[in-house]
Structure formats: C-alpha cells, structure tokens
Short mmCIF file of C-alpha atoms in Angstrom, two decimals:
data_model
loop_
_atom_site.label_atom_id
_atom_site.label_comp_id
_atom_site.label_asym_id
_atom_site.label_seq_id
_atom_site.Cartn_x
_atom_site.Cartn_y
_atom_site.Cartn_z
CA MET A 882 -9.04 4.42 -36.92
CA ILE A 883 -10.15 7.84 -38.14
CA THR A 884 -8.18 10.88 -37.82
CA MET A 885 -10.59 13.86 -36.98
CA THR A 886 -8.14 16.81 -36.92
CA LYS A 887 -4.44 17.03 -37.61
CA ASP A 888 -2.19 19.97 -36.82
CA MET A 889 1.64 20.30 -36.84
CA MET A 890 3.75 22.46 -34.65
CA GLU A 891 7.56 23.08 -35.14
CA ILE A 892 9.49 23.10 -31.46
CA VAL A 893 12.89 24.89 -31.95
CA ARG A 894 13.36 26.72 -28.86
CA GLU A 895 12.29 26.39 -25.16
CA GLN A 896 9.88 29.33 -25.73
CA ASP A 897 7.73 26.95 -28.01
CA VAL A 898 7.03 24.49 -25.11
CA VAL A 899 4.30 26.68 -23.49
CA PRO A 900 2.29 27.35 -26.59
CA PHE A 901 2.52 23.47 -27.54
CA ARG A 902 1.39 22.65 -24.26
CA ASN A 903 -1.37 24.86 -24.39
CA ARG A 904 -2.32 23.52 -27.80
CA VAL A 905 -2.47 20.03 -26.28
CA LYS A 906 -4.53 21.45 -23.62
CA GLU A 907 -7.07 23.01 -26.20
CA LEU A 908 -7.46 19.58 -27.84
CA ALA A 909 -7.99 17.66 -24.64
CA THR A 910 -10.46 20.01 -23.47
CA LYS A 911 -12.25 19.95 -26.67
CA ILE A 912 -12.77 16.11 -26.62
CA GLY A 913 -13.89 16.37 -22.93
CA MET A 914 -11.00 14.57 -21.46
CA SER A 915 -10.92 14.56 -17.55
CA LEU A 916 -8.64 16.96 -15.82
CA VAL A 917 -6.40 14.00 -14.37
CA ASN A 918 -6.06 12.44 -17.98
CA GLN A 919 -5.28 15.96 -19.47
CA THR A 920 -2.63 16.55 -16.88
CA LYS A 921 -1.09 13.05 -17.56
CA LEU A 922 -1.09 13.70 -21.26
CA ILE A 923 0.48 17.27 -21.04
CA THR A 924 2.93 16.12 -18.63
CA ALA A 925 3.89 13.43 -20.79
CA ALA A 926 4.10 15.65 -23.87
CA SER A 927 6.06 18.18 -21.92
CA GLU A 928 8.70 15.54 -21.06
CA LEU A 929 8.83 14.45 -24.74
CA VAL A 930 9.24 17.89 -26.05
CA ARG A 931 11.86 18.64 -23.47
CA ASN A 932 13.81 15.50 -24.94
CA MET A 933 13.54 16.76 -28.26
CA LEU A 934 15.03 20.03 -27.55
CA LYS A 935 17.75 18.73 -25.28
CA TYR A 936 18.98 15.89 -27.53
CA ALA A 937 18.09 16.88 -31.00
CA ASN A 938 17.91 20.75 -30.93
CA GLY A 939 14.27 20.36 -31.53
CA GLY A 940 11.71 18.84 -34.02
CA ARG A 941 8.02 18.81 -34.87
CA VAL A 942 5.01 17.35 -33.33
CA THR A 943 1.91 16.18 -35.08
CA LEU A 944 -1.18 16.83 -32.92
CA GLU A 945 -4.29 14.62 -33.90
CA ILE A 946 -7.66 13.87 -32.65
CA ILE A 947 -8.65 10.38 -33.39
CA SER A 948 -11.39 7.89 -33.00
CA LYS A 949 -11.00 3.87 -32.75
CA ASN A 950 -13.76 1.45 -31.58
CA GLY A 951 -16.01 4.18 -30.54
CA GLN A 952 -13.24 5.79 -28.40
CA THR A 953 -11.89 9.14 -28.74
CA GLY A 954 -8.28 10.26 -28.11
CA ILE A 955 -5.30 12.36 -28.85
CA ARG A 956 -2.18 11.18 -30.57
CA LEU A 957 0.99 13.10 -30.55
CA THR A 958 3.97 12.07 -32.72
CA PHE A 959 7.17 13.56 -31.89
CA THR A 960 9.71 13.56 -34.72
CA ASP A 961 13.35 14.73 -34.68
CA GLU A 962 16.30 14.43 -36.66
CA GLY A 963 18.71 14.18 -33.89
CA PRO A 964 21.56 11.64 -32.88
CA GLY A 965 18.97 8.87 -32.33
CA ILE A 966 19.03 6.43 -29.41
CA PRO A 967 21.58 3.56 -29.76
CA ASP A 968 19.77 1.33 -26.99
CA ILE A 969 16.05 1.78 -26.69
CA GLN A 970 15.71 -0.81 -23.98
CA GLN A 971 18.30 0.91 -21.82
CA ALA A 972 16.75 4.47 -22.48
CA MET A 973 13.32 3.09 -21.24
CA GLN A 974 14.68 1.91 -17.85
CA ASP A 975 13.95 4.10 -15.05
CA GLY A 976 16.86 6.16 -13.72
CA PHE A 977 18.91 5.80 -16.88
CA SER A 978 20.04 9.04 -18.35
CA THR A 979 22.82 10.41 -20.61
CA GLY A 980 22.25 13.92 -19.70
CA LYS A 981 21.98 15.01 -16.21
CA SER A 982 18.44 14.42 -15.85
CA LEU A 983 16.82 12.16 -13.30
CA GLY A 984 16.22 9.63 -16.11
CA LEU A 985 12.43 9.63 -15.75
CA GLY A 986 11.48 11.24 -18.82
CA LEU A 987 10.90 8.04 -21.20
CA PRO A 988 9.92 5.40 -18.55
CA GLY A 989 7.76 7.99 -16.83
CA THR A 990 6.08 9.19 -19.98
CA ARG A 991 5.25 5.69 -20.98
CA ARG A 992 3.43 5.23 -17.65
CA LEU A 993 1.53 8.37 -18.04
CA VAL A 994 -0.26 7.68 -21.38
CA ASN A 995 -2.36 4.84 -22.73
CA GLU A 996 -0.17 4.00 -25.72
CA PHE A 997 3.45 4.63 -26.30
CA ASP A 998 5.82 3.64 -29.26
CA ILE A 999 9.16 4.90 -30.01
CA LYS A 1000 11.36 4.19 -33.11
CA SER A 1001 14.83 5.44 -33.28
CA LYS A 1002 17.83 5.24 -35.92
CA VAL A 1003 21.24 6.18 -34.88
CA GLY A 1004 22.18 9.10 -36.83
CA GLN A 1005 18.84 9.63 -38.26
CA GLY A 1006 16.40 10.66 -35.46
CA THR A 1007 13.64 9.63 -33.14
CA ALA A 1008 10.06 9.32 -33.37
CA VAL A 1009 7.91 8.74 -30.40
CA THR A 1010 3.99 8.43 -30.70
CA VAL A 1011 1.85 8.54 -27.67
CA THR A 1012 -1.73 8.16 -27.43
CA HIS A 1013 -4.06 9.00 -24.67
CA TRP A 1014 -7.85 8.18 -24.79
CA LYS A 1015 -10.49 10.51 -23.59
CA ASN A 1016 -11.82 7.65 -20.97
CA GLY A 1017 -8.23 6.14 -20.58
CA ARG A 1018 -7.38 5.05 -17.15
CA MET B 793 13.35 39.78 -17.92
CA ASP B 794 10.89 37.36 -16.49
CA ARG B 795 10.87 36.89 -12.86
CA ILE B 796 8.60 35.80 -10.23
CA PRO B 797 8.27 38.01 -7.27
CA ILE B 798 9.48 36.77 -3.88
CA LEU B 799 8.14 38.38 -0.84
CA LYS B 800 9.64 38.39 2.48
CA MET B 801 7.36 37.76 5.49
CA GLY B 802 9.09 37.92 8.89
CA PRO B 803 11.68 35.17 8.98
CA PHE B 804 10.29 33.31 5.79
CA LEU B 805 10.27 34.14 2.01
CA LEU B 806 6.82 33.45 0.24
CA VAL B 807 6.53 32.76 -3.40
CA THR B 808 3.32 32.34 -5.47
CA ILE B 809 3.70 30.75 -8.68
CA GLN B 810 0.67 32.18 -10.99
CA VAL B 811 1.72 30.76 -14.35
CA ASP B 812 3.02 27.66 -15.94
CA LEU B 813 6.70 27.66 -15.57
CA TYR B 814 8.93 27.37 -18.60
CA ASP B 815 12.60 26.47 -18.06
CA ARG B 816 14.05 30.12 -17.93
CA LEU B 817 11.58 31.34 -15.43
CA ALA B 818 12.12 28.16 -13.19
CA LEU B 819 16.01 28.65 -13.37
CA ASN B 820 15.69 32.41 -12.44
CA LEU B 821 13.43 31.45 -9.60
CA GLU B 822 15.88 28.96 -8.30
CA ASN B 823 18.61 31.63 -8.45
CA ASP B 824 16.73 34.35 -7.02
CA LEU B 825 15.54 32.38 -4.02
CA ILE B 826 18.88 31.15 -3.21
CA THR B 827 20.13 34.56 -3.46
CA MET B 828 17.39 35.96 -1.39
CA VAL B 829 17.82 33.36 1.39
CA SER B 830 21.62 34.29 1.61
CA LYS B 831 20.72 38.03 1.54
CA THR B 832 18.02 38.15 3.95
CA GLY B 833 18.98 35.25 6.26
CA ALA B 834 15.42 33.81 5.94
CA ARG B 835 14.69 30.49 7.82
CA GLY B 836 12.21 29.08 5.44
CA VAL B 837 10.94 29.17 2.08
CA LEU B 838 7.12 28.77 1.15
CA ILE B 839 6.28 27.98 -2.52
CA ASP B 840 2.70 27.97 -3.39
CA ILE B 841 1.81 25.98 -6.59
CA SER B 842 -1.73 25.97 -6.41
CA ALA B 843 -2.12 27.80 -9.82
CA VAL B 844 0.44 25.41 -11.53
CA THR B 845 -1.24 22.90 -13.64
CA ILE B 846 1.76 20.98 -15.14
CA VAL B 847 4.78 19.85 -13.14
CA ASP B 848 7.03 17.86 -15.24
CA SER B 849 10.42 16.09 -14.32
CA PHE B 850 12.41 19.41 -14.98
CA MET B 851 10.18 21.47 -12.74
CA GLY B 852 10.44 18.67 -10.03
CA ARG B 853 13.99 18.80 -10.26
CA ILE B 854 13.92 22.71 -9.67
CA LEU B 855 11.85 22.24 -6.53
CA GLY B 856 14.12 19.49 -5.28
CA ASN B 857 17.07 21.76 -6.09
CA ILE B 858 15.66 24.80 -4.22
CA ALA B 859 14.95 22.62 -1.13
CA SER B 860 18.38 21.08 -0.90
CA MET B 861 20.15 24.54 -1.72
CA SER B 862 18.03 26.19 0.80
CA ARG B 863 18.77 23.54 3.59
CA ILE B 864 22.45 23.89 2.89
CA MET B 865 21.87 27.61 3.66
CA ASP B 866 19.79 26.83 6.77
CA ALA B 867 16.58 27.38 5.47
CA GLU B 868 13.69 24.86 5.13
CA THR B 869 11.37 24.70 2.06
CA VAL B 870 7.65 23.73 2.05
CA VAL B 871 5.67 23.29 -1.22
CA VAL B 872 2.05 23.90 -0.96
CA GLY B 873 -1.15 23.84 -2.73
CA MET B 874 -0.58 21.12 -5.34
CA GLN B 875 -3.51 20.22 -7.34
CA PRO B 876 -4.58 16.59 -7.03
CA ALA B 877 -4.22 15.87 -10.76
CA VAL B 878 -0.46 17.18 -10.49
CA ALA B 879 0.15 14.79 -7.56
CA ILE B 880 -1.16 11.73 -9.38
CA THR B 881 0.66 12.67 -12.26
CA LEU B 882 3.99 13.04 -10.38
CA VAL B 883 3.79 9.68 -8.66
CA GLU B 884 2.97 7.93 -12.00
CA LEU B 885 5.83 9.78 -13.57
CA GLY B 886 8.19 8.49 -10.63
CA LEU B 887 8.74 11.85 -9.14
CA THR B 888 8.14 11.81 -5.52
CA LEU B 889 9.80 15.19 -4.45
CA GLN B 890 11.99 13.58 -1.91
CA GLY B 891 13.32 15.90 0.56
CA VAL B 892 10.83 18.64 -0.25
CA HIS B 893 8.18 19.32 2.55
CA THR B 894 4.75 19.63 1.36
CA ALA B 895 1.64 20.95 2.84
CA LEU B 896 -1.95 21.27 1.65
CA ASN B 897 -2.31 25.07 1.80
CA VAL B 898 -0.55 28.22 2.72
CA GLU B 899 -1.73 28.07 6.26
CA ARG B 900 -0.67 24.62 6.95
CA GLY B 901 2.60 25.50 5.19
CA MET B 902 3.33 28.28 7.55
CA ASP B 903 2.64 26.38 10.38
CA LEU B 904 4.94 23.48 9.21
CA LEU B 905 7.67 26.12 8.75
CA TYR B 906 7.35 27.44 12.31
CA GLN B 907 7.49 23.98 13.33
CA LYS B 908 10.59 23.15 11.24
CA THR B 909 12.51 26.19 12.25
CA ASP B 910 11.69 26.46 15.87
CA ILE B 911 10.46 29.87 15.52
CA LEU B 912 7.60 30.61 17.84
CA LEU B 913 4.42 31.90 16.31
CA HIS B 914 3.40 34.70 18.69
CA GLN B 915 4.87 36.73 21.34
CA ASP B 916 2.69 35.66 24.05
CA GLU B 917 3.51 32.13 23.27
CA GLU B 918 7.09 32.92 23.52
CA GLU B 919 6.36 34.36 27.12
CA GLU B 920 4.58 31.27 28.19
CA GLU B 921 7.33 29.12 27.14
CA ALA B 922 10.26 31.20 28.25
CA PRO B 923 11.88 30.08 31.29
CA GLU B 924 10.84 31.59 34.55
CA GLN B 925 12.27 34.87 35.16
CA ASP B 926 15.00 35.37 37.53
CA PRO B 927 13.55 37.03 40.74
CA GLU B 928 16.28 39.73 40.79
#
C-alpha cells in the first residue's frame, strides 16, 4: 500500500466539523470518487468526528489518499485520548448508545465505508480507521 | 448569530436550507421553527433540503424532532428535495426518518401539506365543495 498524500487536522470544537468535511470532500473529488461514494464517506466521517467531540472532547484526524492493488482510496484515522470504549462489540450494535443519540453512529458508519477498524483502550483513547475506495460498492 | 430564515406562506412555514448544517445552526432552526409554529399558528412546515449534501444521524434526528414537535403543536412537517446520494446514505446508515413526511420537490410537498391539513388549495374549490347554500 502506498500513501500518496497525508494531512492532519485537529478537531477540538464543533466549528471544526464543517471545514473537516470540506477537506474530505476535496480529497474525494480529487481522486474522482463518485457522488454517492463521496456522500457515504463524508457522512461516515461526520459521524466519527461527532463521536470524537462528544465523548472525548475532540482529537485529530489523519487524512490520506492511498493506493493498493491498483485501487485509489481515502483513508481517515480518527484518534482521541478520551475515556475509551469498554465493550466495542456492544458499541458496534445498532441501537446501542451511552449518550442520548440513536446509537447509529458506529454500526451505521461501518456500513457506509469499505473498510472499518476500531481500537480502544479504556482510559487511553480510541482510534478508528475507515477506508473508502474510489470504485468501492 | 447564525440563523436560517423561516418564511410564512399562508397557513404554512417554509424553510430552505442552503448550507450544510452544523450543530448550532440545526439546533437554532429546531428552536426557531417551533417558536414560529406557536406564534403564527401555522398548520404545516415545509423544509427544502435540496441544497444539503450531507445528512448525518444528528441532522436526521433534528428533522425527526422538528416533525414530532410540530405534530404536538398541530402542524405537519414535510421534508422535500432530498438528493439521491443523501437518500442512499441515510438508508445504509440506518436512518429512515420515521414520522417525517417527504416529497420529491417543493410543489409536491405543498400539495401534500394541503392534503394532510385539509386546507383547500383555491377559493373556487372551496365553493365547489361547500355544502349547498340555504335557499334563504
């Protein structure tokens, strides 16, 4: 896998969400991702960044354009130093929420992107990586 | 302060969202709309989201809230103009906007509002449908 561009954004307040979404859109447009795939990726990114703000008071996102086996895609890594998720399996279930939300964030996000990975340590933080390919389903 | 304008059109309120909403703006809209429904006695709310490219679960919840709150205040809500990519994304995300009426465009949305609220569209129709006049 080759990383073609790499960029980092700090997300500390709600006002950072729109510029972040715009940045994802820019990258997706740059690699020629279809509108539906762009919308899925940006929506997923929006959910994850919202989680980060809500549960960890923010964090940072690494934005990359990557290439693997002749495919081009975008990989976003969300890292925070929040409380962590004690039970990831439970958090990945539809309808589960510790907040007041609908509990669609994590499971919904996983459905929207091609690759999804989550790692979390209680008391240390959470890292979520999503990858969406230009010609993904 | 950032606000989305709300227009009053006869018995209905009309909102056209021209920008991608961030949380504060969406919450203000929710609040302003309910206040306006109460103040004007509007029977319906039409929300045009044709310029909105991203609806995430937060934004979806706000739309749902507006619809439920309006219903309690005796007003119907119709969301119109959703982009196809947004509809695809919402369903995959698992957000089906239950309880929110939707229509393809503003025109159909207005028709739906008239239907839902039993308000007659034109004066002449009203006359046609009015019961026969007392001969006196």
